C-alpha positions as YAML, in Angstrom:
chain: A
units: angstrom
residues:
- id: 1
  name: MET
  ca: [145.91, 109.70, 76.04]
- id: 2
  name: SER
  ca: [149.49, 109.94, 77.30]
- id: 3
  name: GLN
  ca: [151.07, 107.30, 79.50]
- id: 4
  name: GLY
  ca: [151.21, 109.74, 82.40]
- id: 5
  name: ALA
  ca: [147.52, 110.56, 82.05]
- id: 6
  name: SER
  ca: [146.69, 106.87, 81.86]
- id: 7
  name: LYS
  ca: [148.61, 106.18, 85.07]
- id: 8
  name: THR
  ca: [146.91, 109.12, 86.78]
- id: 9
  name: SER
  ca: [143.48, 107.83, 85.72]
- id: 10
  name: GLY
  ca: [144.35, 104.32, 86.87]
- id: 11
  name: GLY
  ca: [145.59, 105.66, 90.19]
- id: 12
  name: PHE
  ca: [142.37, 107.61, 90.70]
- id: 13
  name: ILE
  ca: [140.24, 104.54, 89.98]
- id: 14
  name: ASP
  ca: [142.41, 102.41, 92.28]
- id: 15
  name: THR
  ca: [142.05, 105.01, 95.04]
- id: 16
  name: LEU
  ca: [138.29, 105.13, 94.51]
- id: 17
  name: GLU
  ca: [137.96, 101.35, 94.73]
- id: 18
  name: GLU
  ca: [140.23, 101.10, 97.74]
- id: 19
  name: THR
  ca: [138.35, 103.92, 99.47]
- id: 20
  name: LEU
  ca: [135.01, 102.19, 98.85]
- id: 21
  name: ILE
  ca: [136.30, 98.87, 100.20]
- id: 22
  name: ALA
  ca: [137.79, 100.61, 103.24]
- id: 23
  name: ALA
  ca: [134.52, 102.51, 103.78]
- id: 24
  name: LEU
  ca: [132.54, 99.26, 103.74]
- id: 25
  name: LEU
  ca: [134.88, 97.73, 106.30]
- id: 26
  name: GLY
  ca: [134.78, 100.88, 108.43]
- id: 27
  name: ALA
  ca: [131.00, 101.04, 108.30]
- id: 28
  name: MET
  ca: [130.76, 97.41, 109.42]
- id: 29
  name: THR
  ca: [133.01, 98.17, 112.37]
- id: 30
  name: VAL
  ca: [131.14, 101.33, 113.38]
- id: 31
  name: VAL
  ca: [127.67, 99.74, 113.14]
- id: 32
  name: THR
  ca: [128.75, 96.64, 115.09]
- id: 33
  name: PHE
  ca: [130.48, 98.74, 117.78]
- id: 34
  name: ALA
  ca: [127.46, 101.02, 118.08]
- id: 35
  name: ASN
  ca: [125.17, 98.05, 118.54]
- id: 36
  name: VAL
  ca: [127.43, 96.62, 121.26]
- id: 37
  name: ILE
  ca: [127.38, 99.95, 123.10]
- id: 38
  name: ALA
  ca: [123.60, 100.16, 122.73]
- id: 39
  name: ARG
  ca: [123.16, 96.70, 124.22]
- id: 40
  name: PHE
  ca: [125.60, 96.74, 127.14]
- id: 41
  name: VAL
  ca: [125.50, 100.43, 128.06]
- id: 42
  name: PHE
  ca: [121.97, 101.57, 127.25]
- id: 43
  name: ASN
  ca: [120.26, 98.18, 127.46]
- id: 44
  name: SER
  ca: [118.81, 98.77, 124.00]
- id: 45
  name: ASN
  ca: [119.30, 97.41, 120.50]
- id: 46
  name: ILE
  ca: [119.78, 98.74, 116.97]
- id: 47
  name: LEU
  ca: [117.26, 96.55, 115.21]
- id: 48
  name: TRP
  ca: [118.71, 96.93, 111.71]
- id: 49
  name: ALA
  ca: [122.40, 96.68, 112.67]
- id: 50
  name: LEU
  ca: [122.83, 92.95, 112.04]
- id: 51
  name: GLU
  ca: [121.12, 92.99, 108.65]
- id: 52
  name: LEU
  ca: [123.07, 96.04, 107.52]
- id: 53
  name: THR
  ca: [126.34, 94.43, 108.60]
- id: 54
  name: VAL
  ca: [125.52, 91.31, 106.60]
- id: 55
  name: PHE
  ca: [124.83, 93.36, 103.47]
- id: 56
  name: LEU
  ca: [128.00, 95.43, 103.96]
- id: 57
  name: PHE
  ca: [130.04, 92.25, 104.34]
- id: 58
  name: GLY
  ca: [128.52, 90.88, 101.14]
- id: 59
  name: TRP
  ca: [129.46, 94.04, 99.25]
- id: 60
  name: LEU
  ca: [132.95, 93.94, 100.74]
- id: 61
  name: VAL
  ca: [133.60, 90.34, 99.70]
- id: 62
  name: LEU
  ca: [132.13, 90.57, 96.20]
- id: 63
  name: LEU
  ca: [133.78, 93.87, 95.27]
- id: 64
  name: GLY
  ca: [137.03, 92.74, 96.90]
- id: 65
  name: ALA
  ca: [137.10, 89.61, 94.71]
- id: 66
  name: SER
  ca: [137.17, 91.61, 91.47]
- id: 67
  name: TYR
  ca: [139.66, 94.11, 92.90]
- id: 68
  name: ALA
  ca: [141.97, 91.26, 93.91]
- id: 69
  name: VAL
  ca: [141.92, 89.95, 90.32]
- id: 70
  name: LYS
  ca: [142.87, 93.41, 89.10]
- id: 71
  name: LYS
  ca: [145.80, 93.58, 91.53]
- id: 72
  name: GLY
  ca: [146.85, 89.93, 91.07]
- id: 73
  name: ALA
  ca: [146.30, 89.36, 94.77]
- id: 74
  name: HIS
  ca: [144.56, 85.99, 94.54]
- id: 75
  name: LEU
  ca: [146.75, 83.05, 95.49]
- id: 76
  name: GLY
  ca: [147.77, 80.63, 92.76]
- id: 77
  name: VAL
  ca: [149.69, 77.37, 92.59]
- id: 78
  name: ASP
  ca: [152.47, 77.89, 90.03]
- id: 79
  name: ALA
  ca: [154.61, 74.78, 90.61]
- id: 80
  name: LEU
  ca: [153.62, 73.27, 87.26]
- id: 81
  name: VAL
  ca: [153.45, 76.57, 85.39]
- id: 82
  name: ASN
  ca: [157.04, 77.44, 86.29]
- id: 83
  name: ILE
  ca: [158.47, 74.33, 84.63]
- id: 84
  name: LEU
  ca: [156.76, 75.05, 81.30]
- id: 85
  name: SER
  ca: [158.34, 76.91, 78.43]
- id: 86
  name: PRO
  ca: [157.26, 80.54, 77.92]
- id: 87
  name: ALA
  ca: [155.09, 79.57, 74.94]
- id: 88
  name: ALA
  ca: [153.39, 76.73, 76.81]
- id: 89
  name: ARG
  ca: [152.97, 78.94, 79.85]
- id: 90
  name: ARG
  ca: [151.16, 81.51, 77.73]
- id: 91
  name: ILE
  ca: [148.86, 78.87, 76.23]
- id: 92
  name: VAL
  ca: [147.99, 77.51, 79.66]
- id: 93
  name: GLY
  ca: [147.32, 81.05, 80.87]
- id: 94
  name: LEU
  ca: [144.96, 81.72, 77.97]
- id: 95
  name: ILE
  ca: [143.09, 78.44, 78.60]
- id: 96
  name: ALA
  ca: [142.69, 79.33, 82.27]
- id: 97
  name: ALA
  ca: [141.55, 82.84, 81.35]
- id: 98
  name: ALA
  ca: [138.98, 81.46, 78.88]
- id: 99
  name: ALA
  ca: [137.59, 79.18, 81.59]
- id: 100
  name: CYS
  ca: [137.31, 82.12, 83.99]
- id: 101
  name: LEU
  ca: [135.57, 84.25, 81.35]
- id: 102
  name: LEU
  ca: [133.06, 81.46, 80.68]
- id: 103
  name: PHE
  ca: [132.40, 81.20, 84.41]
- id: 104
  name: CYS
  ca: [131.97, 84.98, 84.65]
- id: 105
  name: LEU
  ca: [129.46, 84.98, 81.81]
- id: 106
  name: LEU
  ca: [127.36, 82.31, 83.53]
- id: 107
  name: LEU
  ca: [127.73, 84.15, 86.84]
- id: 108
  name: LEU
  ca: [126.74, 87.49, 85.34]
- id: 109
  name: LYS
  ca: [123.60, 86.05, 83.77]
- id: 110
  name: GLY
  ca: [122.56, 84.42, 87.03]
- id: 111
  name: CYS
  ca: [123.31, 87.53, 89.09]
- id: 112
  name: TYR
  ca: [121.45, 89.86, 86.73]
- id: 113
  name: ASP
  ca: [118.43, 87.57, 86.44]
- id: 114
  name: TYR
  ca: [118.19, 87.27, 90.22]
- id: 115
  name: TRP
  ca: [118.47, 91.03, 90.78]
- id: 116
  name: ALA
  ca: [116.40, 92.23, 87.80]
- id: 117
  name: VAL
  ca: [112.98, 91.18, 89.10]
- id: 118
  name: PHE
  ca: [113.63, 93.13, 92.32]
- id: 119
  name: ALA
  ca: [114.36, 96.21, 90.20]
- id: 120
  name: ASP
  ca: [111.26, 95.76, 88.00]
- id: 121
  name: LEU
  ca: [113.47, 94.83, 85.03]
- id: 122
  name: PRO
  ca: [113.06, 91.84, 82.69]
- id: 123
  name: PRO
  ca: [115.43, 88.91, 83.28]
- id: 124
  name: THR
  ca: [117.29, 87.42, 80.34]
- id: 125
  name: SER
  ca: [116.00, 84.50, 78.34]
- id: 126
  name: GLY
  ca: [118.04, 81.37, 77.70]
- id: 127
  name: ARG
  ca: [118.96, 78.62, 80.13]
- id: 128
  name: TRP
  ca: [122.74, 78.97, 80.16]
- id: 129
  name: PHE
  ca: [123.58, 82.05, 78.10]
- id: 130
  name: PRO
  ca: [121.52, 85.22, 77.55]
- id: 131
  name: THR
  ca: [119.56, 85.13, 74.29]
- id: 132
  name: GLY
  ca: [117.42, 88.20, 74.91]
- id: 133
  name: PHE
  ca: [115.01, 89.47, 77.56]
- id: 134
  name: GLU
  ca: [111.83, 87.87, 78.84]
- id: 135
  name: GLU
  ca: [108.67, 89.60, 77.63]
- id: 136
  name: LYS
  ca: [106.64, 88.49, 80.62]
- id: 137
  name: PHE
  ca: [107.97, 88.31, 84.15]
- id: 138
  name: ARG
  ca: [106.69, 88.69, 87.70]
- id: 139
  name: SER
  ca: [108.05, 91.88, 89.21]
- id: 140
  name: GLN
  ca: [109.22, 91.64, 92.81]
- id: 141
  name: SER
  ca: [110.10, 95.31, 93.20]
- id: 142
  name: PHE
  ca: [107.76, 95.56, 96.19]
- id: 143
  name: TYR
  ca: [109.96, 93.19, 98.22]
- id: 144
  name: GLU
  ca: [111.68, 94.91, 101.12]
- id: 145
  name: VAL
  ca: [114.49, 93.91, 103.45]
- id: 146
  name: ASP
  ca: [113.56, 92.79, 106.95]
- id: 147
  name: ASP
  ca: [114.83, 95.58, 109.20]
- id: 148
  name: ILE
  ca: [116.67, 98.46, 107.48]
- id: 149
  name: PRO
  ca: [114.30, 101.48, 107.30]
- id: 150
  name: MET
  ca: [113.80, 103.43, 104.11]
- id: 151
  name: ILE
  ca: [115.76, 106.68, 103.88]
- id: 152
  name: ALA
  ca: [115.10, 109.86, 101.90]
- id: 153
  name: PRO
  ca: [117.86, 109.51, 99.25]
- id: 154
  name: PHE
  ca: [116.19, 106.33, 97.98]
- id: 155
  name: ARG
  ca: [112.60, 107.62, 97.91]
- id: 156
  name: TRP
  ca: [112.84, 108.19, 94.14]
- id: 157
  name: LEU
  ca: [112.76, 104.41, 93.72]
- id: 158
  name: GLU
  ca: [109.13, 104.38, 94.82]
- id: 159
  name: GLY
  ca: [108.11, 106.11, 91.61]
- id: 160
  name: ALA
  ca: [110.75, 104.42, 89.49]
- id: 161
  name: ILE
  ca: [110.15, 100.75, 90.31]
- id: 162
  name: ASN
  ca: [107.29, 100.51, 92.83]
- id: 163
  name: TYR
  ca: [104.48, 102.35, 91.00]
- id: 164
  name: ASN
  ca: [104.49, 105.20, 93.55]
- id: 165
  name: GLU
  ca: [103.85, 102.87, 96.47]
- id: 166
  name: ALA
  ca: [105.77, 103.90, 99.58]
- id: 167
  name: TYR
  ca: [108.50, 101.71, 101.05]
- id: 168
  name: GLU
  ca: [108.74, 101.27, 104.80]
- id: 169
  name: LYS
  ca: [112.05, 99.38, 104.53]
- id: 170
  name: ILE
  ca: [114.59, 99.72, 101.73]
- id: 171
  name: PRO
  ca: [113.77, 97.59, 98.68]
- id: 172
  name: LYS
  ca: [115.84, 94.49, 98.08]
- id: 173
  name: ALA
  ca: [116.94, 95.93, 94.74]
- id: 174
  name: ILE
  ca: [119.39, 98.20, 96.60]
- id: 175
  name: PRO
  ca: [121.56, 95.70, 98.52]
- id: 176
  name: TYR
  ca: [121.22, 93.04, 95.80]
- id: 177
  name: PHE
  ca: [122.59, 95.44, 93.17]
- id: 178
  name: VAL
  ca: [126.07, 94.31, 94.20]
- id: 179
  name: LEU
  ca: [125.41, 90.97, 92.46]
- id: 180
  name: PRO
  ca: [125.38, 92.18, 88.82]
- id: 181
  name: LEU
  ca: [127.85, 94.96, 89.67]
- id: 182
  name: SER
  ca: [130.48, 92.65, 91.12]
- id: 183
  name: ALA
  ca: [129.96, 90.02, 88.39]
- id: 184
  name: SER
  ca: [130.44, 92.71, 85.72]
- id: 185
  name: LEU
  ca: [133.61, 93.98, 87.40]
- id: 186
  name: LEU
  ca: [134.91, 90.43, 87.76]
- id: 187
  name: MET
  ca: [134.40, 89.80, 84.04]
- id: 188
  name: LEU
  ca: [136.09, 93.10, 83.20]
- id: 189
  name: ARG
  ca: [139.12, 92.18, 85.32]
- id: 190
  name: PHE
  ca: [139.48, 88.78, 83.66]
- id: 191
  name: VAL
  ca: [139.17, 90.39, 80.22]
- id: 192
  name: GLN
  ca: [142.00, 92.74, 81.17]
- id: 193
  name: VAL
  ca: [144.17, 89.85, 82.38]
- id: 194
  name: THR
  ca: [143.40, 87.87, 79.22]
- id: 195
  name: LEU
  ca: [144.51, 90.77, 77.04]
- id: 196
  name: ARG
  ca: [147.75, 91.11, 78.98]
- id: 197
  name: ILE
  ca: [148.48, 87.41, 78.53]
- id: 198
  name: TRP
  ca: [147.64, 87.63, 74.83]
- id: 199
  name: GLN
  ca: [149.92, 90.64, 74.42]
- id: 200
  name: GLY
  ca: [152.72, 88.86, 76.26]
- id: 201
  name: THR
  ca: [153.08, 91.28, 79.16]
- id: 202
  name: GLU
  ca: [152.03, 88.49, 81.56]
- id: 203
  name: ASP
  ca: [152.37, 84.72, 81.30]
- id: 204
  name: ARG
  ca: [149.84, 83.48, 83.83]
- id: 205
  name: LEU
  ca: [146.39, 84.22, 85.15]
- id: 206
  name: VAL
  ca: [147.34, 84.78, 88.79]
- id: 207
  name: ALA
  ca: [150.62, 86.52, 89.45]
- id: 208
  name: SER
  ca: [150.53, 86.27, 93.22]
- id: 209
  name: HIS
  ca: [151.68, 83.16, 95.04]
- id: 210
  name: GLU
  ca: [152.89, 82.01, 98.42]
- id: 211
  name: LEU
  ca: [156.16, 83.38, 99.79]
- id: 212
  name: ASP
  ca: [159.21, 82.11, 97.94]
- id: 213
  name: GLU
  ca: [162.54, 81.19, 99.54]
- id: 214
  name: ASP
  ca: [164.06, 84.66, 99.05]
- id: 215
  name: GLU
  ca: [161.14, 86.35, 100.80]
- id: 216
  name: ILE
  ca: [161.33, 83.83, 103.66]
- id: 217
  name: SER
  ca: [165.08, 84.49, 104.00]
- id: 218
  name: GLU
  ca: [164.53, 88.26, 104.05]
- id: 219
  name: ALA
  ca: [161.84, 87.89, 106.71]
- id: 220
  name: ALA
  ca: [164.17, 85.73, 108.81]
- id: 221
  name: GLU
  ca: [166.97, 88.30, 108.51]
- id: 222
  name: ARG
  ca: [164.67, 91.09, 109.63]
- id: 223
  name: ALA
  ca: [163.55, 88.99, 112.59]
- id: 224
  name: ASP
  ca: [167.19, 88.32, 113.57]
- id: 225
  name: LYS
  ca: [167.95, 92.05, 113.43]
- id: 226
  name: LEU
  ca: [164.99, 92.85, 115.65]
- id: 227
  name: GLU
  ca: [166.07, 90.23, 118.19]
- id: 228
  name: GLY
  ca: [169.64, 91.54, 118.07]
...
């Protein structure tokens, strides 16, 4: 694949992720606004609005965390890193990346095991790290959310995970799917950062940091111009 094609593919994926995150935020705003109008104008209430907003916020935060790693947007304290030599800086970056990957592995196992029983799938065996899949487990695929009604596009799940039993509310497997999804994306992002540090294109885990003196000076100059 050419460099131009790679950039185009990366740009498409970035746009897709950014669009999804923006859509989640927009949906939260619309649902909350609609519920306010229903209450104060029509003296009514959208019963499922609060629960849906909570789930949307959860998706927004968890997906945003992995996207921020990809973009280097998480804040980092680099006071000590900056005084190290390039070689030492790279070693420290690799140690930090290894710690994050270990955390992601533990997080991914926990997230998958929690979600799997709601999707009628076997959780992994092993206390800390996955060693296989459990042969016997108690399926919780019949568990539903409290208020959000079932909709037609998800009816296929009744035959897939609920033994053809009808859902009145959406199954918990749907909103909880963000747990293994976001943990997988987070691990992928840290793997990508680790490879960049190993290859020498980056020297630290988090590239973003608080405003430096030059940026503060530029902001002050712009403010002076606006006042002038």
